[in-house]
Short mmCIF file of C-alpha atoms and ligand atoms in Angstrom, two decimals:
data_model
loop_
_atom_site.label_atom_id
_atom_site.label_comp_id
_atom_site.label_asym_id
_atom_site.label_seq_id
_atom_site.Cartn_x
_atom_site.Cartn_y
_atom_site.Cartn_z
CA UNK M 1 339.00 -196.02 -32.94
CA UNK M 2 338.54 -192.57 -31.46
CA UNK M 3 334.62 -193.74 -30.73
CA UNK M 4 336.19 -196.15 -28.50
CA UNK M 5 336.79 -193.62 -26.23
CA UNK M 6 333.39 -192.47 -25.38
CA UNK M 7 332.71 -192.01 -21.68
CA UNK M 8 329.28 -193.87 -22.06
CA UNK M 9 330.61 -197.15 -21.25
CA UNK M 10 330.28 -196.80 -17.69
CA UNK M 11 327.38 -198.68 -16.17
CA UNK M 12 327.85 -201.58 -12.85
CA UNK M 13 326.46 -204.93 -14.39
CA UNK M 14 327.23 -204.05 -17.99
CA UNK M 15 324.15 -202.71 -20.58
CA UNK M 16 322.92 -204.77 -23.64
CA UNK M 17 326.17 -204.39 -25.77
CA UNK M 18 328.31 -205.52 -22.83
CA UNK M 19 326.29 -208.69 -22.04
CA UNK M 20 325.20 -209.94 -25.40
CA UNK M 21 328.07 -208.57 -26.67
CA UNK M 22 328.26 -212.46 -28.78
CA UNK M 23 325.15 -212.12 -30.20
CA UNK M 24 325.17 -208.89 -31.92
CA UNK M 25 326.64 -207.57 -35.20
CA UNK M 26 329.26 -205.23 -33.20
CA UNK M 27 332.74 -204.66 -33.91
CA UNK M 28 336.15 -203.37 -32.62
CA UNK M 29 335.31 -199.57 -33.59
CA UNK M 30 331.24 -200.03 -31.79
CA UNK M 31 331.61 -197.56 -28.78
CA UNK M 32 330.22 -199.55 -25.85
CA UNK M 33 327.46 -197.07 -24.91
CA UNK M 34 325.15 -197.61 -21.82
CA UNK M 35 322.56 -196.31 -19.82
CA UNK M 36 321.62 -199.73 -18.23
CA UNK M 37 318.83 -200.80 -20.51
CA UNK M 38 318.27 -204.68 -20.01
CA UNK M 39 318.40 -206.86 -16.96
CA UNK M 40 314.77 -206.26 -16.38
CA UNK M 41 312.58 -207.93 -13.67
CA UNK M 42 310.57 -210.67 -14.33
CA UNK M 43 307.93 -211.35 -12.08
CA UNK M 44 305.01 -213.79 -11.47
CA UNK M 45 301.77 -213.18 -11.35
CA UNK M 46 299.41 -214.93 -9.55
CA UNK M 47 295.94 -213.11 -10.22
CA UNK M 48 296.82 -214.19 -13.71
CA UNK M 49 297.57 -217.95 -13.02
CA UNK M 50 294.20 -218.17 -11.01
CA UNK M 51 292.59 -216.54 -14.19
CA UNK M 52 294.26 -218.71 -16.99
CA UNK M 53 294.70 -221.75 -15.09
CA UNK M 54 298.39 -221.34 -15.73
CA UNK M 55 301.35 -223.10 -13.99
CA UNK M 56 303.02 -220.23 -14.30
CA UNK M 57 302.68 -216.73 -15.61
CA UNK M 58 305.88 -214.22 -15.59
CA UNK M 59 305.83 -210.57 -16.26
CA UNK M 60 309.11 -209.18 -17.97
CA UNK M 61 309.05 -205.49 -17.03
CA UNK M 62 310.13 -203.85 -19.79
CA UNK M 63 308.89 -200.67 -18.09
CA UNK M 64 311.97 -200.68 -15.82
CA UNK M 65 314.43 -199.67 -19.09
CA UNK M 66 316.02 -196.28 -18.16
CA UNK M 67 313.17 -194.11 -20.76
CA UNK M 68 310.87 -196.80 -19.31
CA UNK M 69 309.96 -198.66 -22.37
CA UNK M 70 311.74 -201.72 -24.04
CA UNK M 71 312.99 -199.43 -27.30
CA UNK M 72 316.35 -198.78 -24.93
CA UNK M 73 317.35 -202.50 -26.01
CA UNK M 74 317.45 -201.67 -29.82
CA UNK M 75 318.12 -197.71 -29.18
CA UNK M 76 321.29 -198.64 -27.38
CA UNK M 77 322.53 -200.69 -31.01
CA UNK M 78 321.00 -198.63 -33.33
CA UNK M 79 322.67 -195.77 -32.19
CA UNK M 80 325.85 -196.94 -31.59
CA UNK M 81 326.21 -198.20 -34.88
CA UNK M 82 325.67 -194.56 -35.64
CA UNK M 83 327.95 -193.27 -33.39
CA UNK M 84 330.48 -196.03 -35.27
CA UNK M 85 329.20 -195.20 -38.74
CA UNK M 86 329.94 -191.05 -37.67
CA UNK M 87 326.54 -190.03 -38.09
CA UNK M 88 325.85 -186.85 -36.10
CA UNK M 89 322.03 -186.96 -36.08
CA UNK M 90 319.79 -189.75 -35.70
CA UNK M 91 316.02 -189.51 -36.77
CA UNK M 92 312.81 -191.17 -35.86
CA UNK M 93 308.90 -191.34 -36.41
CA UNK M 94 307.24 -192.27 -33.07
CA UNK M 95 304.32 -192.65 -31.36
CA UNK M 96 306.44 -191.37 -28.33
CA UNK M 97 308.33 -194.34 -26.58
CA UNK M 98 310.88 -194.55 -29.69
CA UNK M 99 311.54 -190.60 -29.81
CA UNK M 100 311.75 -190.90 -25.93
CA UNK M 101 314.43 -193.38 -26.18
CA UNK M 102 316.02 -191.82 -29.17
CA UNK M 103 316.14 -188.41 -27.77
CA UNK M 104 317.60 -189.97 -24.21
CA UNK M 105 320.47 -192.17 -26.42
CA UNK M 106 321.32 -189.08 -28.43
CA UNK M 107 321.81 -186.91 -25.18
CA UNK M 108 324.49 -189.13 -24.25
CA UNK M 109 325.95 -189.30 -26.99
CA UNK M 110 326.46 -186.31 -28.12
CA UNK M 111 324.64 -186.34 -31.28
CA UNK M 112 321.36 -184.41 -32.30
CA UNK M 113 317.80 -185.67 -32.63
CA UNK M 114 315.13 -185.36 -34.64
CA UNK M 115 311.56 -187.08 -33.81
CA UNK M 116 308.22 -186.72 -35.80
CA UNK M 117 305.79 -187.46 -34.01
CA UNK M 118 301.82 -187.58 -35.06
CA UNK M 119 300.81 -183.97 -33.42
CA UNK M 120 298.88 -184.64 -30.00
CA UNK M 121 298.32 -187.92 -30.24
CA UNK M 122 301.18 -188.94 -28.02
CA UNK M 123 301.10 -189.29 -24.15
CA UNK M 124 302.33 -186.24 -22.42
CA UNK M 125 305.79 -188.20 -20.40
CA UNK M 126 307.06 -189.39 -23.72
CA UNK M 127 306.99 -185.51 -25.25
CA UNK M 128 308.24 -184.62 -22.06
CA UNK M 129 310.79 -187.03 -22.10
CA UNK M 130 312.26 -186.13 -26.03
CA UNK M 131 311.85 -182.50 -25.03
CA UNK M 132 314.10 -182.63 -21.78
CA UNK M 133 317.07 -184.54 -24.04
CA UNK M 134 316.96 -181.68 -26.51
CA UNK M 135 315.45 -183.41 -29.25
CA UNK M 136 313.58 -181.50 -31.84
CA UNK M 137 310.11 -182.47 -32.51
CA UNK M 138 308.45 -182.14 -35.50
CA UNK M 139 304.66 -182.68 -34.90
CA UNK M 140 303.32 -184.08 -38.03
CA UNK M 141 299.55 -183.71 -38.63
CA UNK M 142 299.14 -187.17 -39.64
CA UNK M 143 299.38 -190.15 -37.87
CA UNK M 144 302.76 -192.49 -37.13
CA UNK M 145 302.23 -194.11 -40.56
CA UNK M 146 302.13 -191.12 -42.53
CA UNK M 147 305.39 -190.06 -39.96
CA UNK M 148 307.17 -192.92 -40.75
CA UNK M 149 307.33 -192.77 -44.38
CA UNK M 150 308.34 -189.42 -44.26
CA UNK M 151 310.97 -190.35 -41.67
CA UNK M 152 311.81 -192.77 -44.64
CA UNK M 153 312.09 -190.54 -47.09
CA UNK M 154 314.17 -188.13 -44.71
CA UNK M 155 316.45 -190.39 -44.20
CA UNK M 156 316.91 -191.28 -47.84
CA UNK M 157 317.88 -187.73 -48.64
CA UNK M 158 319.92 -186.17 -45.71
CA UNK M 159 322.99 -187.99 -43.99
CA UNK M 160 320.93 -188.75 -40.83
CA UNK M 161 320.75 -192.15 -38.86
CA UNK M 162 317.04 -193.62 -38.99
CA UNK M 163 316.56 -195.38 -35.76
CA UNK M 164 313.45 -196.79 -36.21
CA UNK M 165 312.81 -200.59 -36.06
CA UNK M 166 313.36 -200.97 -39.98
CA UNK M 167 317.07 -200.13 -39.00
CA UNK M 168 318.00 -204.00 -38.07
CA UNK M 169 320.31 -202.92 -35.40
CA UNK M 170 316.98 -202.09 -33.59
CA UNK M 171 315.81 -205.80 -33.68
CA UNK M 172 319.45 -207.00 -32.92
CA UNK M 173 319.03 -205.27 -29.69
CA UNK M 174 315.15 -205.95 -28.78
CA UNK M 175 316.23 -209.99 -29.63
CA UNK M 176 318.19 -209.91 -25.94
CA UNK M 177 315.06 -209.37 -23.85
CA UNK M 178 314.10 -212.92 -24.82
CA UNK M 179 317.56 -214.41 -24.40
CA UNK M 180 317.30 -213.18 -20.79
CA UNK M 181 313.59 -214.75 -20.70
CA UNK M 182 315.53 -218.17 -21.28
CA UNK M 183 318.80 -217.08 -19.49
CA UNK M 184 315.97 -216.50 -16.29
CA UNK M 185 313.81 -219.45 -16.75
CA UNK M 186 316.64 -221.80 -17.75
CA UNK M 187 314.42 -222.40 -21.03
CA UNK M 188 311.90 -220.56 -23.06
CA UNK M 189 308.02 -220.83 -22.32
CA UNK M 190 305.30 -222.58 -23.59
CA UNK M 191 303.60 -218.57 -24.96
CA UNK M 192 304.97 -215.91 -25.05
CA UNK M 193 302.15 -212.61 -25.09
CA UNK M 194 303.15 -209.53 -26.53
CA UNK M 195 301.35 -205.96 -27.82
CA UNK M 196 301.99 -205.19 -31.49
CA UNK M 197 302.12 -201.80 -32.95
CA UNK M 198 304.47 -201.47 -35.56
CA UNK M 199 305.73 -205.27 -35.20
CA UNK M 200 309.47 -204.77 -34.52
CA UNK M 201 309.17 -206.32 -31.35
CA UNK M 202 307.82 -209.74 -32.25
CA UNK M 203 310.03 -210.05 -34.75
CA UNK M 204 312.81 -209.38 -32.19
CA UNK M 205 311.53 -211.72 -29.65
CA UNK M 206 311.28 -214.12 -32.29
CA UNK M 207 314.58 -214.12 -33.81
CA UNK M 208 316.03 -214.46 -30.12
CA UNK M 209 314.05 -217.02 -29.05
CA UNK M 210 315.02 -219.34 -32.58
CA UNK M 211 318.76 -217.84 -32.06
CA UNK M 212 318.82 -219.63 -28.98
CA UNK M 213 316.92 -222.69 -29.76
CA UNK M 214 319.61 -223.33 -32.63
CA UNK M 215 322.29 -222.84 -30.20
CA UNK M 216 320.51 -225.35 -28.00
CA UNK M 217 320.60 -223.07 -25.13
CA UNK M 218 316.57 -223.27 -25.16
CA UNK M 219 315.05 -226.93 -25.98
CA UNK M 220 311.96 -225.49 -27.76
CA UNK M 221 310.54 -222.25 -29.06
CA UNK M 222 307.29 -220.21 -27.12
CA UNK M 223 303.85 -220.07 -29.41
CA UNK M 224 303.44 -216.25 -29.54
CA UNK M 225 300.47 -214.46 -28.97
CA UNK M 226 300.77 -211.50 -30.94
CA UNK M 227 298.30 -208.53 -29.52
CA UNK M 228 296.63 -206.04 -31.17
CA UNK M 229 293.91 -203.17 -30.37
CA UNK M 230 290.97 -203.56 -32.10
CA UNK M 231 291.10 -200.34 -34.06
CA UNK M 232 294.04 -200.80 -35.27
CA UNK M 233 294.36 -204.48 -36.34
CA UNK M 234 295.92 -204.78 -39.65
CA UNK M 235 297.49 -208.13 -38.85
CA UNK M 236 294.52 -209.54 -37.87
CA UNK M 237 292.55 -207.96 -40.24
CA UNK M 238 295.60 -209.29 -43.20
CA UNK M 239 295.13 -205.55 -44.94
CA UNK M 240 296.48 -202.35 -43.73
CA UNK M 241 293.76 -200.17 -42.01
CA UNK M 242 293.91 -196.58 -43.12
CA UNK M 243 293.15 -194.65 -40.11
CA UNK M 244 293.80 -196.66 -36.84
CA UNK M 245 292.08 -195.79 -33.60
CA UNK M 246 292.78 -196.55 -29.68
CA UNK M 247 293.22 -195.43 -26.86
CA UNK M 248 296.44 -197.48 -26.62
CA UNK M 249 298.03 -194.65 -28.44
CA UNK M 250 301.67 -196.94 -28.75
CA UNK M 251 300.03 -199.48 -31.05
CA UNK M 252 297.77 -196.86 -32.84
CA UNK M 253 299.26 -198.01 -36.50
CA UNK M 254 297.89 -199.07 -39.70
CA UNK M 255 300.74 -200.10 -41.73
CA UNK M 256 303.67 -202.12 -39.67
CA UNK M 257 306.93 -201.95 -40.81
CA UNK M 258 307.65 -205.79 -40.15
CA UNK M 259 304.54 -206.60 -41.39
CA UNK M 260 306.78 -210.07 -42.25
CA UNK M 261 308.41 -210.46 -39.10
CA UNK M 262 305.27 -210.56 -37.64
CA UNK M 263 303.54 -213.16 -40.02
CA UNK M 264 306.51 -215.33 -39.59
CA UNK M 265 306.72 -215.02 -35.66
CA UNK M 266 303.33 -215.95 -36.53
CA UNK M 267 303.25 -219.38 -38.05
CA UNK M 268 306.74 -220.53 -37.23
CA UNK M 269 305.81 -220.34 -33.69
CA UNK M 270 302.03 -221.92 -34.19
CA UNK M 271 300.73 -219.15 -32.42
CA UNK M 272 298.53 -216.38 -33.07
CA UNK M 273 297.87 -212.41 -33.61
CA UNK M 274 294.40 -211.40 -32.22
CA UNK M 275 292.94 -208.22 -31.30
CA UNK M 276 291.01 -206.74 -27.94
CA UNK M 277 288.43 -203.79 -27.68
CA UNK M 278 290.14 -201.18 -25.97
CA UNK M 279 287.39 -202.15 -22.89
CA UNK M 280 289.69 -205.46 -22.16
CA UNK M 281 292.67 -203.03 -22.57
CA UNK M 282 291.86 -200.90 -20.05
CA UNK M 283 290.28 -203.82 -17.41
CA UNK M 284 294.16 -205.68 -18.12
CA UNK M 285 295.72 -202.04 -17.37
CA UNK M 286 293.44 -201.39 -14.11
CA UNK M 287 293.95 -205.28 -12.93
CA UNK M 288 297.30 -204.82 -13.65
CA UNK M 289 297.64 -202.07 -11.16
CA UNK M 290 295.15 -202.94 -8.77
CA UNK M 291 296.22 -206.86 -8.48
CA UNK M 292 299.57 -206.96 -9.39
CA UNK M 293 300.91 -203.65 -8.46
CA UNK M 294 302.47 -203.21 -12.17
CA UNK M 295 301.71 -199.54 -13.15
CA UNK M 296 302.20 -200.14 -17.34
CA UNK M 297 300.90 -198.04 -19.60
CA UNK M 298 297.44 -199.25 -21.93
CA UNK M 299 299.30 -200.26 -24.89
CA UNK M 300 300.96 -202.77 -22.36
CA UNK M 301 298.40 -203.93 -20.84
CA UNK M 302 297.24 -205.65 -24.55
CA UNK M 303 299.52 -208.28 -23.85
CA UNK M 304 297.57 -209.60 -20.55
CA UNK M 305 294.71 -208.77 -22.41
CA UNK M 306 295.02 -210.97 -25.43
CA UNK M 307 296.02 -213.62 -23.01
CA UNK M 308 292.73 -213.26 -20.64
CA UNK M 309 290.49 -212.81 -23.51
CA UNK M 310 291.90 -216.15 -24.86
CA UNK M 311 292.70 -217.76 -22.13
CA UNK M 312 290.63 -216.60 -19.44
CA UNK M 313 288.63 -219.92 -19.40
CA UNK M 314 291.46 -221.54 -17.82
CA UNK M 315 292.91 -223.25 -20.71
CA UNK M 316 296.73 -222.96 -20.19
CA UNK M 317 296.68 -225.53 -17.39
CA UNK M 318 300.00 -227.32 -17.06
CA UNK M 319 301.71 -224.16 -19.17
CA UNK M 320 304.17 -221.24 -18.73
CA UNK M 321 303.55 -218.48 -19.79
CA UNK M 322 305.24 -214.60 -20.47
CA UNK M 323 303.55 -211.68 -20.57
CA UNK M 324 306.17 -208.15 -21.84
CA UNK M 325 305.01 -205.61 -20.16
CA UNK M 326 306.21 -203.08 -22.51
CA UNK M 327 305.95 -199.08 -21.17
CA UNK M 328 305.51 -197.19 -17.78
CA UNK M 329 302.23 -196.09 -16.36
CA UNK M 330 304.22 -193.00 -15.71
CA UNK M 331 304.48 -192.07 -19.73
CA UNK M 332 300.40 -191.60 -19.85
CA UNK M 333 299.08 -189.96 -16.55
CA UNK M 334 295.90 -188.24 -18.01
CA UNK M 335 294.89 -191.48 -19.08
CA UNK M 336 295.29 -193.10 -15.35
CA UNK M 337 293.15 -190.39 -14.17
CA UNK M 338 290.56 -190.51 -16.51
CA UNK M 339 290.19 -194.24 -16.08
CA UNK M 340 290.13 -194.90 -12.24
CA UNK M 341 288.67 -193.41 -9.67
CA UNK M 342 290.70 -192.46 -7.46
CA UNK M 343 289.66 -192.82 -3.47
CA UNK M 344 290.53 -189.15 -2.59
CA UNK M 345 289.27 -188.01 0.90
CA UNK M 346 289.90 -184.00 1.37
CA UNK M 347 290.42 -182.90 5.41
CA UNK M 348 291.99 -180.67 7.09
CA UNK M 349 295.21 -180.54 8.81
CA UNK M 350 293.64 -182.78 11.42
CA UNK M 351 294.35 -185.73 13.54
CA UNK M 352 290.57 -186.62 14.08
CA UNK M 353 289.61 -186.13 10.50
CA UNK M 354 292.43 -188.10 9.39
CA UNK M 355 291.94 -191.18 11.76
CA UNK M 356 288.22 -191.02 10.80
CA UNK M 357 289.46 -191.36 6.86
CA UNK M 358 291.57 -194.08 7.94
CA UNK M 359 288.94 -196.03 9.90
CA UNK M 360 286.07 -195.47 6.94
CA UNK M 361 289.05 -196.58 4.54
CA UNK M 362 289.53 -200.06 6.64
CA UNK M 363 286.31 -201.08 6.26
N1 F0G P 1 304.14 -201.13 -26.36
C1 F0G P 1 304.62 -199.88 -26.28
C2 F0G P 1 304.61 -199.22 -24.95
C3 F0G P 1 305.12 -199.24 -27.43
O1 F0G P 1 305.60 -198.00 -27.33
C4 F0G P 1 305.09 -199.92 -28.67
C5 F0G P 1 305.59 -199.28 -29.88
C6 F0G P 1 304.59 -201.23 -28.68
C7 F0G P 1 304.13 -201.80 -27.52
C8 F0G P 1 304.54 -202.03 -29.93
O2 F0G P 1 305.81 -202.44 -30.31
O3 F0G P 1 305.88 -201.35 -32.53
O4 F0G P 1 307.52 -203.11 -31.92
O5 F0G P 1 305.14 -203.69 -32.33
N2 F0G P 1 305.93 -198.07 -29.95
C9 F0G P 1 306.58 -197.43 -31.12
C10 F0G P 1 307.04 -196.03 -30.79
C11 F0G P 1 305.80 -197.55 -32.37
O6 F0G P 1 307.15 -195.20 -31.68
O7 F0G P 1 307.34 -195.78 -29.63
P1 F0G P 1 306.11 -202.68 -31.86
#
């Protein structure tokens, strides 16, 4: 049980593995790893009750995770099962949160990383991020699906740890963020709204909502509104789409993996998967900002979206709702300056200029 001894315990408040420590498949020789992923805010939102008619509407910032995306949840499992199962490299295809995460995970752990990731077609933070842990990047000229099967096929050859959500130590550890909806609320909602890209994360959500409806910690189970962009809509569409296209570049995929997961979230729940133009995208990220003071990045913002573009005739009176809020504004800055326009005043180093900026800016 030398893993045991890894210093990356160490966190006040406990990670993931430390608090849902009963609900995941972990064992005596799992090194309890941590950089504080979980225990994120969840906020209301008022612009969006007045819009929806909602009784309630809660944001769970998934944005606050350490890389600033919700993939630390599932990275935190996935790789300490590798650290337990001796791996020394782990290996992902991304469209930039995942290898972010990966890469961060890795660092602390001592082992290498490899991320493919679709050649500049992921925001600049995220290949900032894998390329201050030390990852190597391979930039595939393809997009993630063509990335992830040869991630697949990588894997299946060399003795390295695929971290990607088809590992189900991913979805073990993206299941907690909706225990802690419940654990928050004191019982799930009546819809939960979520983007989907590659579909790990609705299946996650799902299988911890159901886990703790059977445990009767929750009386009922959310409908879930399952969010896609419009060019890239396979689950709405019910047939993979070959080359996917928006700006959302997170969700800009095909083929899902849990293509199932998704289906079953799906109907189980009674909800729905739906699709917005990347227009309503961007609108939900700028509103988001502007009235809420959430900075997320686009692919995000689908979540709120889907919700308005269903819902924005006020037809979840009398309901509570979630919105994830799934990456940081922070991970995508050319695309907050190319989509709002920023009140810039230029003066001089002047205290009549400035007050005269103020003033104008007041009215
Ligand atoms: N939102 C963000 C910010 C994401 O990065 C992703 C997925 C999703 C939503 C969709 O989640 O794939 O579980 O349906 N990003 C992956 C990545 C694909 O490589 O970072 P999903």
């Amino acid at each position: 049980m030398a893993s045991n001894a890894l210093r990356t315990g160490l966190s006040i408040g406990g990670g993931v593995l430390e608090r849902y420590a009963d609900w995941l498949p972990l064992t005596e020789a799992t090194p309890c790893i941590t950089l504080g992923e979980g225990s994120t805010p969840l906020v209301r939102a008022e612009s969006l009750e007045r819009a929806t008619g909602a009784d309630e509407v809660w944001l769970k910032l998934e944005l606050c995770n350490p890389t600033g995306s919700f993939k630390d949840r599932g990275m935190v499992v996935a790789v300490a099962k590798a650290v337990e199962q001796s791996a020394s490299a782990v290996l992902c295809a991304s469209t930039g949160n995942t290898s972010a995460s990966a890469a961060a995970y890795a660092a602390r752990c001592g082992l290498r990383a490899f991320v493919l990731v679709p050649e500049g077609r992921i925001a600049q933070g995220k290949l900032a991020q894998a390329a201050a842990h030390g990852a190597r990047v391979l930039a595939v000229d393809g997009n993630f699906d063509d990335a992830l099967r040869l991630a697949q096929e990588l894997t299946d050859q060399l003795p390295l740890a695929l971290v990607n959500s088809v590992n189900p130590y991913r979805i073990e550890g993206q299941k907690t963020a909706a225990m802690e909806i419940v654990d928050s609320l004191g019982d799930a909602p009546d819809l939960h709204c979520i983007p989907v890209g590659n579909a790990g994360n609705i299946t996650a959500y799902w299988k911890g909502y159901c886990e703790y409806f059977h445990a009767e910690i929750a009386s009922r189970r959310p409908r879930m509104l399952g969010v896609q962009a419009a060019g890239a809509a396979p689950l709405v569409h019910g047939h993979p789409v070959e080359k996917p296209e928006t700006i959302a570049t997170a969700i800009r995929i095909g083929a899902p993996a849990s293509w199932d997961g998704a289906i079953a979230a799906r109907d189980e729940s009674e909800g729905a998967i739906i699709s917005t133009t990347d227009e309503q995208i961007l609108d939900a990220y700028r509103m988001l900002a502007d009235a809420e003071g959430v900075f997320c990045e686009p692919a995000s913002a689908a979540s709120v979206a889907g919700m308005l573009a269903r819902h924005g005739d006020g037809s979840l009176a009398g309901q509570r709702v979630v919105c994830t809020i799934t990456g940081h504004g922070l991970k995508d800055p050319e695309r907050a300056v190319e989509s709002v326009t920023a009140d810039v005043v230029e003066i001089d180093s002047d205290f009549a200029q400035a007050v005269a900026a103020i003033e104008e800016g007041l009215q």
